[in-house]
PDB file of C-alpha atoms in Angstrom:
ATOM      1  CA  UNK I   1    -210.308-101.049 -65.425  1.00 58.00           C
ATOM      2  CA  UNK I   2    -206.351-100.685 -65.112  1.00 64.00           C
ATOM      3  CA  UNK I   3    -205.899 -97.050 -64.357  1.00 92.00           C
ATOM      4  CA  UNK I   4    -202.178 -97.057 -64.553  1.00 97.00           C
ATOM      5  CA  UNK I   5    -200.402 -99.114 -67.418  1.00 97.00           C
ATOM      6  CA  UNK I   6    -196.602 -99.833 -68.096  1.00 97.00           C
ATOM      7  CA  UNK I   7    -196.249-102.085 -71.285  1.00 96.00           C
ATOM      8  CA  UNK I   8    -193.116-102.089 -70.803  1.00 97.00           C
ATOM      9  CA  UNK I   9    -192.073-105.018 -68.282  1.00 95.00           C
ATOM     10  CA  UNK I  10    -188.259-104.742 -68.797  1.00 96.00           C
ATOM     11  CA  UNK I  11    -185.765-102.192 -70.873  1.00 96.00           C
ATOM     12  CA  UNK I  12    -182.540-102.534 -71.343  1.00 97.00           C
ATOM     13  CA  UNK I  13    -180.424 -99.357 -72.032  1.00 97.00           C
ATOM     14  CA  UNK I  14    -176.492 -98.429 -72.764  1.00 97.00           C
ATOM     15  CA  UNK I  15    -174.328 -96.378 -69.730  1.00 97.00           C
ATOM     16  CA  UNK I  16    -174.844 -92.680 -70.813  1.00 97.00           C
ATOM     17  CA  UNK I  17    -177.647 -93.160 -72.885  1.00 98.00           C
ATOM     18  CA  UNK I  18    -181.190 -91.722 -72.859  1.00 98.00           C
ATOM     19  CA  UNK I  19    -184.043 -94.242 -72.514  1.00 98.00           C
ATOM     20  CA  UNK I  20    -187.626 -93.420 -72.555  1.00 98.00           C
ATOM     21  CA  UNK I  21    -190.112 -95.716 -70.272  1.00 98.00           C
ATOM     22  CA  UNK I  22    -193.564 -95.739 -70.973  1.00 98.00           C
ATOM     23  CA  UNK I  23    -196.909 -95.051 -68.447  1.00 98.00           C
ATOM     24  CA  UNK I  24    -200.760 -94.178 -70.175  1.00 98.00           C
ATOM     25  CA  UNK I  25    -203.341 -93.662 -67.688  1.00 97.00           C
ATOM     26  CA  UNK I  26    -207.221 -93.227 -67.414  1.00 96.00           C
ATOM     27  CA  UNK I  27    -209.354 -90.838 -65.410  1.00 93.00           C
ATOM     28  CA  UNK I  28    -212.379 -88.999 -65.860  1.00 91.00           C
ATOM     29  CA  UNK I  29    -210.830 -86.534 -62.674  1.00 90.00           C
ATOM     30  CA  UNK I  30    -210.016 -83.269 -64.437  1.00 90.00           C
ATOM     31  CA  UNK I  31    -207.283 -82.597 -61.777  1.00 90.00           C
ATOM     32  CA  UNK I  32    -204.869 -85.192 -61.269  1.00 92.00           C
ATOM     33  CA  UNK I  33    -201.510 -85.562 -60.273  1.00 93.00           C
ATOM     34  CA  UNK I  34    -199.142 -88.334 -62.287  1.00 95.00           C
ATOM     35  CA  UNK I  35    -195.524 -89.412 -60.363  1.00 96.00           C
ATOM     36  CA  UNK I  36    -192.812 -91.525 -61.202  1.00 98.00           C
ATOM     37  CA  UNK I  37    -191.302 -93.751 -58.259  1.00 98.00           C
ATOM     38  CA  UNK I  38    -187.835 -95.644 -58.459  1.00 98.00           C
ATOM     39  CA  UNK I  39    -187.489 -98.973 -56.643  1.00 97.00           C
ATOM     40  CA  UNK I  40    -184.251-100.378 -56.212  1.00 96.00           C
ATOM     41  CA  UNK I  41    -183.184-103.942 -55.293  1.00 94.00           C
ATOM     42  CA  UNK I  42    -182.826-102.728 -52.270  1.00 92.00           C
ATOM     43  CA  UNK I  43    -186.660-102.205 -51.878  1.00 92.00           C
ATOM     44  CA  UNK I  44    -187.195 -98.494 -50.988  1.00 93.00           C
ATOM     45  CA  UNK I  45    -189.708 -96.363 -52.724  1.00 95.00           C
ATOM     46  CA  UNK I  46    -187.522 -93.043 -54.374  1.00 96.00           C
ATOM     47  CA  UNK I  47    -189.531 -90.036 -55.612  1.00 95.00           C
ATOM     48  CA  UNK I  48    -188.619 -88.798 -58.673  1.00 97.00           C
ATOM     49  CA  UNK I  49    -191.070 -86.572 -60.608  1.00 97.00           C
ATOM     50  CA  UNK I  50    -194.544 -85.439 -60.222  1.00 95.00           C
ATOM     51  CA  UNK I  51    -196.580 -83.624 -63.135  1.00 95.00           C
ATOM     52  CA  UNK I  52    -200.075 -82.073 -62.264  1.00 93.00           C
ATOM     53  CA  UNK I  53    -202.970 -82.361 -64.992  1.00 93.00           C
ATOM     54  CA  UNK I  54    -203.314 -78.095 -65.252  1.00 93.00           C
ATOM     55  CA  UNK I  55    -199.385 -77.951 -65.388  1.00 91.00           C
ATOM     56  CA  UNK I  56    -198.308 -76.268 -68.863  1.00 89.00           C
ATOM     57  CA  UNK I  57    -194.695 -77.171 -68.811  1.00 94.00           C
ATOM     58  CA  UNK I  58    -193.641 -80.915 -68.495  1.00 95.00           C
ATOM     59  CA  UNK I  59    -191.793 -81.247 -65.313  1.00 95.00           C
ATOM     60  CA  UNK I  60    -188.162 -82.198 -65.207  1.00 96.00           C
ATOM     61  CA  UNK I  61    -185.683 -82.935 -62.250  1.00 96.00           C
ATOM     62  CA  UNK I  62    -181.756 -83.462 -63.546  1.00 97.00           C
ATOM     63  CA  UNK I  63    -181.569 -86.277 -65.498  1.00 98.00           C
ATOM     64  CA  UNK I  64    -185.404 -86.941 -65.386  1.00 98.00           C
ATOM     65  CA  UNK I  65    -188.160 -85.415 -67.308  1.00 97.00           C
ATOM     66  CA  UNK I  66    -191.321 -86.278 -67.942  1.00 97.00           C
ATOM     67  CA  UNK I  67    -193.394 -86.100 -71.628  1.00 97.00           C
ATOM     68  CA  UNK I  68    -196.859 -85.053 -70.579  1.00 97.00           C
ATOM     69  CA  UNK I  69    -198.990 -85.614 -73.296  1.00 96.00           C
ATOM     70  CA  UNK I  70    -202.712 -84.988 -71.910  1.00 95.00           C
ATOM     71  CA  UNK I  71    -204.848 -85.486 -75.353  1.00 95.00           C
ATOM     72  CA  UNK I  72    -203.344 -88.829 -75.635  1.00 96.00           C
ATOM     73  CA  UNK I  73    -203.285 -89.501 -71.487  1.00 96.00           C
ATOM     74  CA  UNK I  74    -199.673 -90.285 -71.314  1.00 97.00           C
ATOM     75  CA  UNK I  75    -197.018 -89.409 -69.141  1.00 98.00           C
ATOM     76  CA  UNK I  76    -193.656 -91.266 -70.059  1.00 98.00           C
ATOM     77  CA  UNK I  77    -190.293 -90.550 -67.774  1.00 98.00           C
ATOM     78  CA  UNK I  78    -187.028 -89.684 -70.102  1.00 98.00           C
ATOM     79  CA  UNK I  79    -184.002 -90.725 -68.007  1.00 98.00           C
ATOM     80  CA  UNK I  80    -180.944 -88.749 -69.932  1.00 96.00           C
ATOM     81  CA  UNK I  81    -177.608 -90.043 -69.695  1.00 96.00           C
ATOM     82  CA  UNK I  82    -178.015 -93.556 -67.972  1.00 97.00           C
ATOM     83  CA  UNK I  83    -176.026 -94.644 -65.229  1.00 97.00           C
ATOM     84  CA  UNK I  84    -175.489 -97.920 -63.801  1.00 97.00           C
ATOM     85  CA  UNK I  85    -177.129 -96.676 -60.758  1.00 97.00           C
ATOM     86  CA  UNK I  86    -180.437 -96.381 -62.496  1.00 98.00           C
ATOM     87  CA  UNK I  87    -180.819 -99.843 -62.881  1.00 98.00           C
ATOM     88  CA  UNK I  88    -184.243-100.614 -60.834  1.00 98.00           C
ATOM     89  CA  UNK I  89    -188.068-101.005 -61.103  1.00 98.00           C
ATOM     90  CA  UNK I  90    -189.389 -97.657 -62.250  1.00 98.00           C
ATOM     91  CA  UNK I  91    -193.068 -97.337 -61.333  1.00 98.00           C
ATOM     92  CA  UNK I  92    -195.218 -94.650 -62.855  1.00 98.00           C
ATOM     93  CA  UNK I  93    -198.261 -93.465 -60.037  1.00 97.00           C
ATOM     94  CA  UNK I  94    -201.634 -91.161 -60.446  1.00 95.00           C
ATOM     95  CA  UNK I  95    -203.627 -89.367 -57.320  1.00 92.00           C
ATOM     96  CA  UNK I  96    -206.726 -88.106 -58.501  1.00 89.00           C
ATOM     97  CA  UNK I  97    -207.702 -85.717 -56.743  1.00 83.00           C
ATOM     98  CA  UNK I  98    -211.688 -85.857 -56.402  1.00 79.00           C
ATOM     99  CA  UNK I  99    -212.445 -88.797 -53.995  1.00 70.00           C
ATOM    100  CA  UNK I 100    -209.561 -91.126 -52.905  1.00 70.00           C
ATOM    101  CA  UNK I 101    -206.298 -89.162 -52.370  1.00 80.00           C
ATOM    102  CA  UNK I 102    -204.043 -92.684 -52.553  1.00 90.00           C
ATOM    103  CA  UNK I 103    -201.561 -93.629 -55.403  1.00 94.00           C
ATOM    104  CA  UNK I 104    -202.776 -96.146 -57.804  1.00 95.00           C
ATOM    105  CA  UNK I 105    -199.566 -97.287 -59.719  1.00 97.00           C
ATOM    106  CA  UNK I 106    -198.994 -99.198 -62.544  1.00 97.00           C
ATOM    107  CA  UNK I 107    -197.473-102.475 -62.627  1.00 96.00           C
ATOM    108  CA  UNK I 108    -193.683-101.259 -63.422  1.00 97.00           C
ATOM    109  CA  UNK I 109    -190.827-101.230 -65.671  1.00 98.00           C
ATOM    110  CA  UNK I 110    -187.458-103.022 -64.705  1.00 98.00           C
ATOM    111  CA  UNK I 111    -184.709-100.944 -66.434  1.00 98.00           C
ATOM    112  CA  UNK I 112    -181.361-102.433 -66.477  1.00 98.00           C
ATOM    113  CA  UNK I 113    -178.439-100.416 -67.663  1.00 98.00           C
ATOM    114  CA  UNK I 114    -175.448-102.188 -69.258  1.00 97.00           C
ATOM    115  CA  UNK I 115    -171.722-100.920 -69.269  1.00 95.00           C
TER     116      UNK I 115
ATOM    117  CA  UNK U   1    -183.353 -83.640 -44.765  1.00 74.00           C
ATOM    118  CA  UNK U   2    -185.465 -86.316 -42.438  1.00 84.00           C
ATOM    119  CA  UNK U   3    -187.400 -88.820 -43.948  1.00 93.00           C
ATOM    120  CA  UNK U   4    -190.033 -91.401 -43.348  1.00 96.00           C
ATOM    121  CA  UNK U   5    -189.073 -94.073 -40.286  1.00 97.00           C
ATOM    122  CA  UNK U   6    -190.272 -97.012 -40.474  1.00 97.00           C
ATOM    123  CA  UNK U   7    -189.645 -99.966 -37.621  1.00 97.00           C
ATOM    124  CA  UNK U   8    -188.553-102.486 -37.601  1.00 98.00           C
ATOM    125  CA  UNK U   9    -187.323-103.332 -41.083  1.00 97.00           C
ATOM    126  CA  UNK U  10    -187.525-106.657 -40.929  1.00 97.00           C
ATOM    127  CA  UNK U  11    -190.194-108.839 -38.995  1.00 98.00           C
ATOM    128  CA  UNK U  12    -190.808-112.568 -38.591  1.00 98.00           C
ATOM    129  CA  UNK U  13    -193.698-113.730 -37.419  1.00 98.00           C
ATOM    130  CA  UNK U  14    -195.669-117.500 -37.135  1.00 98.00           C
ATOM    131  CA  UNK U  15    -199.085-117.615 -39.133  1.00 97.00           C
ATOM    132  CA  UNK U  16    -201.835-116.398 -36.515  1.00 97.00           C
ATOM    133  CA  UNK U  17    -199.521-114.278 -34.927  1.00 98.00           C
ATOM    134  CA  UNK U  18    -200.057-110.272 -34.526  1.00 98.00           C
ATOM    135  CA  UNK U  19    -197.504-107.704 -35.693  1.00 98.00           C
ATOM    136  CA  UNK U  20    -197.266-103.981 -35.213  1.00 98.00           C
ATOM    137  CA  UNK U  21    -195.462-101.970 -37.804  1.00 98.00           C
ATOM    138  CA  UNK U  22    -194.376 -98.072 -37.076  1.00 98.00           C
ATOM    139  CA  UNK U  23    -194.408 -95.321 -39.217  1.00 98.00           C
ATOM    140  CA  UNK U  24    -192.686 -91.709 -38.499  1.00 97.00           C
ATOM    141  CA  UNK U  25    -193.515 -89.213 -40.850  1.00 96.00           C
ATOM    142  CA  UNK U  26    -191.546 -86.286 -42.174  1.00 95.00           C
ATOM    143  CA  UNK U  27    -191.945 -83.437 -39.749  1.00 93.00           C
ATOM    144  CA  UNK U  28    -194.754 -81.275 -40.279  1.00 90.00           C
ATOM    145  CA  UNK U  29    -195.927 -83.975 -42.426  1.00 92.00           C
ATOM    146  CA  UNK U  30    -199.551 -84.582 -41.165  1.00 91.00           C
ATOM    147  CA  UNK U  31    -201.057 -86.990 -43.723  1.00 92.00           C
ATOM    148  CA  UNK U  32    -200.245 -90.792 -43.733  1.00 95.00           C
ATOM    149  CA  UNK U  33    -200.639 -93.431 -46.079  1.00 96.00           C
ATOM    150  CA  UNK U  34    -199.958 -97.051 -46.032  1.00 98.00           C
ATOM    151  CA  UNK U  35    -199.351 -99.254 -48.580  1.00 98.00           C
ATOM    152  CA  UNK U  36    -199.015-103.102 -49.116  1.00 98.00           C
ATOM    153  CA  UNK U  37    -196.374-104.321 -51.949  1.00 97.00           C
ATOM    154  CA  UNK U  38    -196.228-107.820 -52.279  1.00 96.00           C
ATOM    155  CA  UNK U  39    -193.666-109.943 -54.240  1.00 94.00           C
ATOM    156  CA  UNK U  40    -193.413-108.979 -57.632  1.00 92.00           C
ATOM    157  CA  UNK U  41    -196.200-106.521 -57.344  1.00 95.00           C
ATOM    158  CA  UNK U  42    -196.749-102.826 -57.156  1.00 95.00           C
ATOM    159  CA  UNK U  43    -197.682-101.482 -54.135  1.00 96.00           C
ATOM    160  CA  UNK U  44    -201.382-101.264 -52.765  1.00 96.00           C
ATOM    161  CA  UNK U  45    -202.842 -98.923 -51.003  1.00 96.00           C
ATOM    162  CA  UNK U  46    -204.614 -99.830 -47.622  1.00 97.00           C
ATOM    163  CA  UNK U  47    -205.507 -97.016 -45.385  1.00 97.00           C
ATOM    164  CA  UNK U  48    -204.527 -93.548 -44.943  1.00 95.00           C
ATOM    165  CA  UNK U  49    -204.968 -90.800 -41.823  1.00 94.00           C
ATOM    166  CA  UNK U  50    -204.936 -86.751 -42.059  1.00 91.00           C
ATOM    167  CA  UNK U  51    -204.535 -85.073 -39.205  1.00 91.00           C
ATOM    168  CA  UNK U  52    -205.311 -87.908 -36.973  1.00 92.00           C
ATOM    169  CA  UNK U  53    -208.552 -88.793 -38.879  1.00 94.00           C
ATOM    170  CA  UNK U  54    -208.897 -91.701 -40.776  1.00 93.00           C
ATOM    171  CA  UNK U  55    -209.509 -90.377 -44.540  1.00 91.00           C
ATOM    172  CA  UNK U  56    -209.293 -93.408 -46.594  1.00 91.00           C
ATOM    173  CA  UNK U  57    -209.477 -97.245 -47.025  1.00 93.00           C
ATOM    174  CA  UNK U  58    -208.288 -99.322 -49.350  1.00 93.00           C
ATOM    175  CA  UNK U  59    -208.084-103.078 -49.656  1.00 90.00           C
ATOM    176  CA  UNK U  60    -206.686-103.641 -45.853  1.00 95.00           C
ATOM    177  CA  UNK U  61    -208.023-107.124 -44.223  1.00 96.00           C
ATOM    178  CA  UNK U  62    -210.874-106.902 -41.456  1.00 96.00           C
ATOM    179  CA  UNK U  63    -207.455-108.100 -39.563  1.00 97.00           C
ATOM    180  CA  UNK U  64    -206.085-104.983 -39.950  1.00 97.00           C
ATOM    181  CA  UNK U  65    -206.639-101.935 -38.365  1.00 97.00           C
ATOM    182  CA  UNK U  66    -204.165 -98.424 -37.951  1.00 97.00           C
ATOM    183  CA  UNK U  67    -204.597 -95.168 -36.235  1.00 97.00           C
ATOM    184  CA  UNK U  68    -202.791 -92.215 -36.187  1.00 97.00           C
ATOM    185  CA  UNK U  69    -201.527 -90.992 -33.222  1.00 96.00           C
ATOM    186  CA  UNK U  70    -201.425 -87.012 -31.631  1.00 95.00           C
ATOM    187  CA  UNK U  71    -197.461 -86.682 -32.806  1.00 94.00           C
ATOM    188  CA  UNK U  72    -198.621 -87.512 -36.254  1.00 95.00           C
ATOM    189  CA  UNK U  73    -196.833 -91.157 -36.182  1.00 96.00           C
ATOM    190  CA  UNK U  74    -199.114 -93.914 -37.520  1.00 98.00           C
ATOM    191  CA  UNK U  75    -199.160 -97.981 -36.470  1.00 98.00           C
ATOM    192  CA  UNK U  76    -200.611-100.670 -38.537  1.00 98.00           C
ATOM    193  CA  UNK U  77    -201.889-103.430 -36.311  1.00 98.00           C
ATOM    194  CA  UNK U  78    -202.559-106.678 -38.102  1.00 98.00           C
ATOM    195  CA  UNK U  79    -203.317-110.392 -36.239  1.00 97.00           C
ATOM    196  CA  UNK U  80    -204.236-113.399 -37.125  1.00 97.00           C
ATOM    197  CA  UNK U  81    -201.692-113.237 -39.559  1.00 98.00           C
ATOM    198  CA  UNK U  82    -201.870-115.439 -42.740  1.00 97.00           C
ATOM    199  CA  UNK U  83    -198.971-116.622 -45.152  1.00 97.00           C
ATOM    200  CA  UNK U  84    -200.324-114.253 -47.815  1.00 96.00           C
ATOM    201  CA  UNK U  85    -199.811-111.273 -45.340  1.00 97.00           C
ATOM    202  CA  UNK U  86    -195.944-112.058 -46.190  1.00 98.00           C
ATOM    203  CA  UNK U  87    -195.205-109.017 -48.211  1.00 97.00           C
ATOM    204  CA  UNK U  88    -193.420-105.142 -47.989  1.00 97.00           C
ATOM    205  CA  UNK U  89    -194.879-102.619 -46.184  1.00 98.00           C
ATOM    206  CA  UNK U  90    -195.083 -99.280 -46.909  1.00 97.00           C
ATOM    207  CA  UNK U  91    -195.446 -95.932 -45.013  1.00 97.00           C
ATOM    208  CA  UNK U  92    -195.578 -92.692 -47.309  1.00 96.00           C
ATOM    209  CA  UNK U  93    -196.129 -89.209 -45.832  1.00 94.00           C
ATOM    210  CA  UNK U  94    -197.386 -85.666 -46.833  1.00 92.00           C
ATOM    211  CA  UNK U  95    -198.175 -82.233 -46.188  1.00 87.00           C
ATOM    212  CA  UNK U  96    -201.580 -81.790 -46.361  1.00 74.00           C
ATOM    213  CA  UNK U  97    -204.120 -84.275 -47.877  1.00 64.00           C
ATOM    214  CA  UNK U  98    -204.869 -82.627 -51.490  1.00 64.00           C
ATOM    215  CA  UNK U  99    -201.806 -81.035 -52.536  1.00 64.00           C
ATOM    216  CA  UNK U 100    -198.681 -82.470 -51.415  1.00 72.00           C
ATOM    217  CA  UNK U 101    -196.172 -85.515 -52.769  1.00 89.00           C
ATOM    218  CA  UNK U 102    -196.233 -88.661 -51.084  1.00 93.00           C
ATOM    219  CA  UNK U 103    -192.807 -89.207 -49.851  1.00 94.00           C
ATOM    220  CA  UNK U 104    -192.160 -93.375 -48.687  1.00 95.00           C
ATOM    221  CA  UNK U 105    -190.362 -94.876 -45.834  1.00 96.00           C
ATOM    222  CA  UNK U 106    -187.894 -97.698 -46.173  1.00 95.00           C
ATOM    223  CA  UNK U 107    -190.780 -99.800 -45.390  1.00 97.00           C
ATOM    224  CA  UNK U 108    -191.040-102.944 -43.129  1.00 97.00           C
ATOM    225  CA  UNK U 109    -190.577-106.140 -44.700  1.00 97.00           C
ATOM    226  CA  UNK U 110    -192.809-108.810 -43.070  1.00 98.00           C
ATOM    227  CA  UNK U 111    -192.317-112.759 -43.191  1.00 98.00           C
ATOM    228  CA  UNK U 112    -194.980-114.975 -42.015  1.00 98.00           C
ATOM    229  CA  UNK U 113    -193.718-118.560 -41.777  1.00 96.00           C
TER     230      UNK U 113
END
C-alpha cells in the first residue's frame, strides 16, 4: 500500500503568491516523523521542514509551513510568497519510527512558478 | 555549515562493470543512509549504517553491498553493473538513528552504457 501520496503531479503558481501542495500518508506507527524535500533541476535533495506525529504546533521555516492535520493523516507544505527560485520537484517524506528508520517518500509535486 | 560529500558526481561506467560511490557525512553525523532515485522517480531507499553497523536494508541488488567505515564515511560497492543501475545516487546523513533529520548529499549520478 502507497504510504506516501502526492496527487498533485504538477502546480503552477504566480511570483509572490502562496501555493499549497498536497501529501496524505498512512501508518499504523504512533510516532512518526513527516518531511518535505525540494529537488531542483539541478538534482540535489534540499531539506525543508520536518513535523513529528506528538508535535502540537505545525512546524514552519520562513516561507514554508506545514498544515498538520493528524485525524485526517495529512501533512500539506504552504510555500508563502513564491519565488521563481521555488520552481522544482517538491517531495513530501515519512520515517516511522518503530522498525525501519529510512524515508519512504511520495512520488512528488513539480511546482513551477510563473513571472 | 559542512554538508554531505559525495564523489564523484558523475560516473560512467560499461554494463558489467563495478563502481564505487563515496559518501562523507556531516561531522558528528554517525548514521548513513543511501538511497537510489532513478529517472523520473522518487528516491529509494537501499541500505543504511549507524555507528558502523549495518541497521537497515532496503531494495539494494545482491550486486550491491556498502559498509561504513571507522571515520563514519560510507561506500556503496556495486558490480556487475546493469543498464537499469543507470540512475542518481543518494547519500543522506544523521545524528543518531531515531531522532535526527536526514540531511542529503549532492549525490552521484551514475551512467551505465
Amino acid at each position: 500500500a502507497q504510504k506516501i501520496t502526492q496527487t498533485q503531479p504538477g502546480m503552477f503558481v504566480q511570483e509572490k503568491e502562496a501555493v499549497t501542495l498536497d501529501c496524505t500518508y498512512d501508518t499504523s506507527d504512533p510516532s512518526y516523523g513527516l518531511f518535505w524535500y525540494k529537488q531542483p533541476s539541478s538534482g540535489e535533495m534540499i531539506f525543508l521542514i520536518y513535523q513529528g506525529s506528538y508535535d502540537q504546533q505545525n512546524a514552519t521555516e520562513g516561507r514554508y509551513s506545514l498544515n498538520f492535520q493528524k485525524a485526517r493523516k495529512s501533512a500539506n507544505l504552504v510555500i508563502s510568497a513564491s519565488q521563481l527560485g521555488d520552481s522544482a520537484m517538491y517531495f513530501c517524506a515519512m520515517r516511522e519510527d518503530t522498525g525501519r528508520r529510512a524515508l519512504t517518500f511520495g512520488s512528488g509535486t513539480r511546482l513551477q512558478v510563473q513571472p | 555549515a559542512a554538508g554531505v560529500i559525495q564523489s564523484p558526481r558523475h560516473l560512467i561506467k560499461e554494463k558489467r562493470e563495478t563502481a564505487t560511490l563515496k559518501c562523507y557525512p556531516i561531522p558528528r553525523h554517525d548514521t548513513v543512509y543511501w538511497y537510489q532515485q532513478g529517472p523520473g522517480q522518487d528516491p529509494q531507499f537501499l541500505i543504511s549504517f549507524y555507528e558502523k553497523m549495518q541497521s537497515d536494508k532496503g531494495s539494494i541488488p545482491d550486486r550491491f553491498s556498502a559498509q561504513q567505515f571507522s571515520d563514519y564515511h560510507s561506500e556503496l560497492n556495486m558490480s556487475s553493473l546493469e543498464l537499469g543501475d543507470s540512475a542518481l545516487y543518494f547519500c543522506a546523513s544523521s545524528h543518531g538513528l531515531y531522532v535526527d533529520t536526514q540531511y542529503f548529499g549532492p549525490g552521484t549520478r551514475l551512467t551505465v552504457l
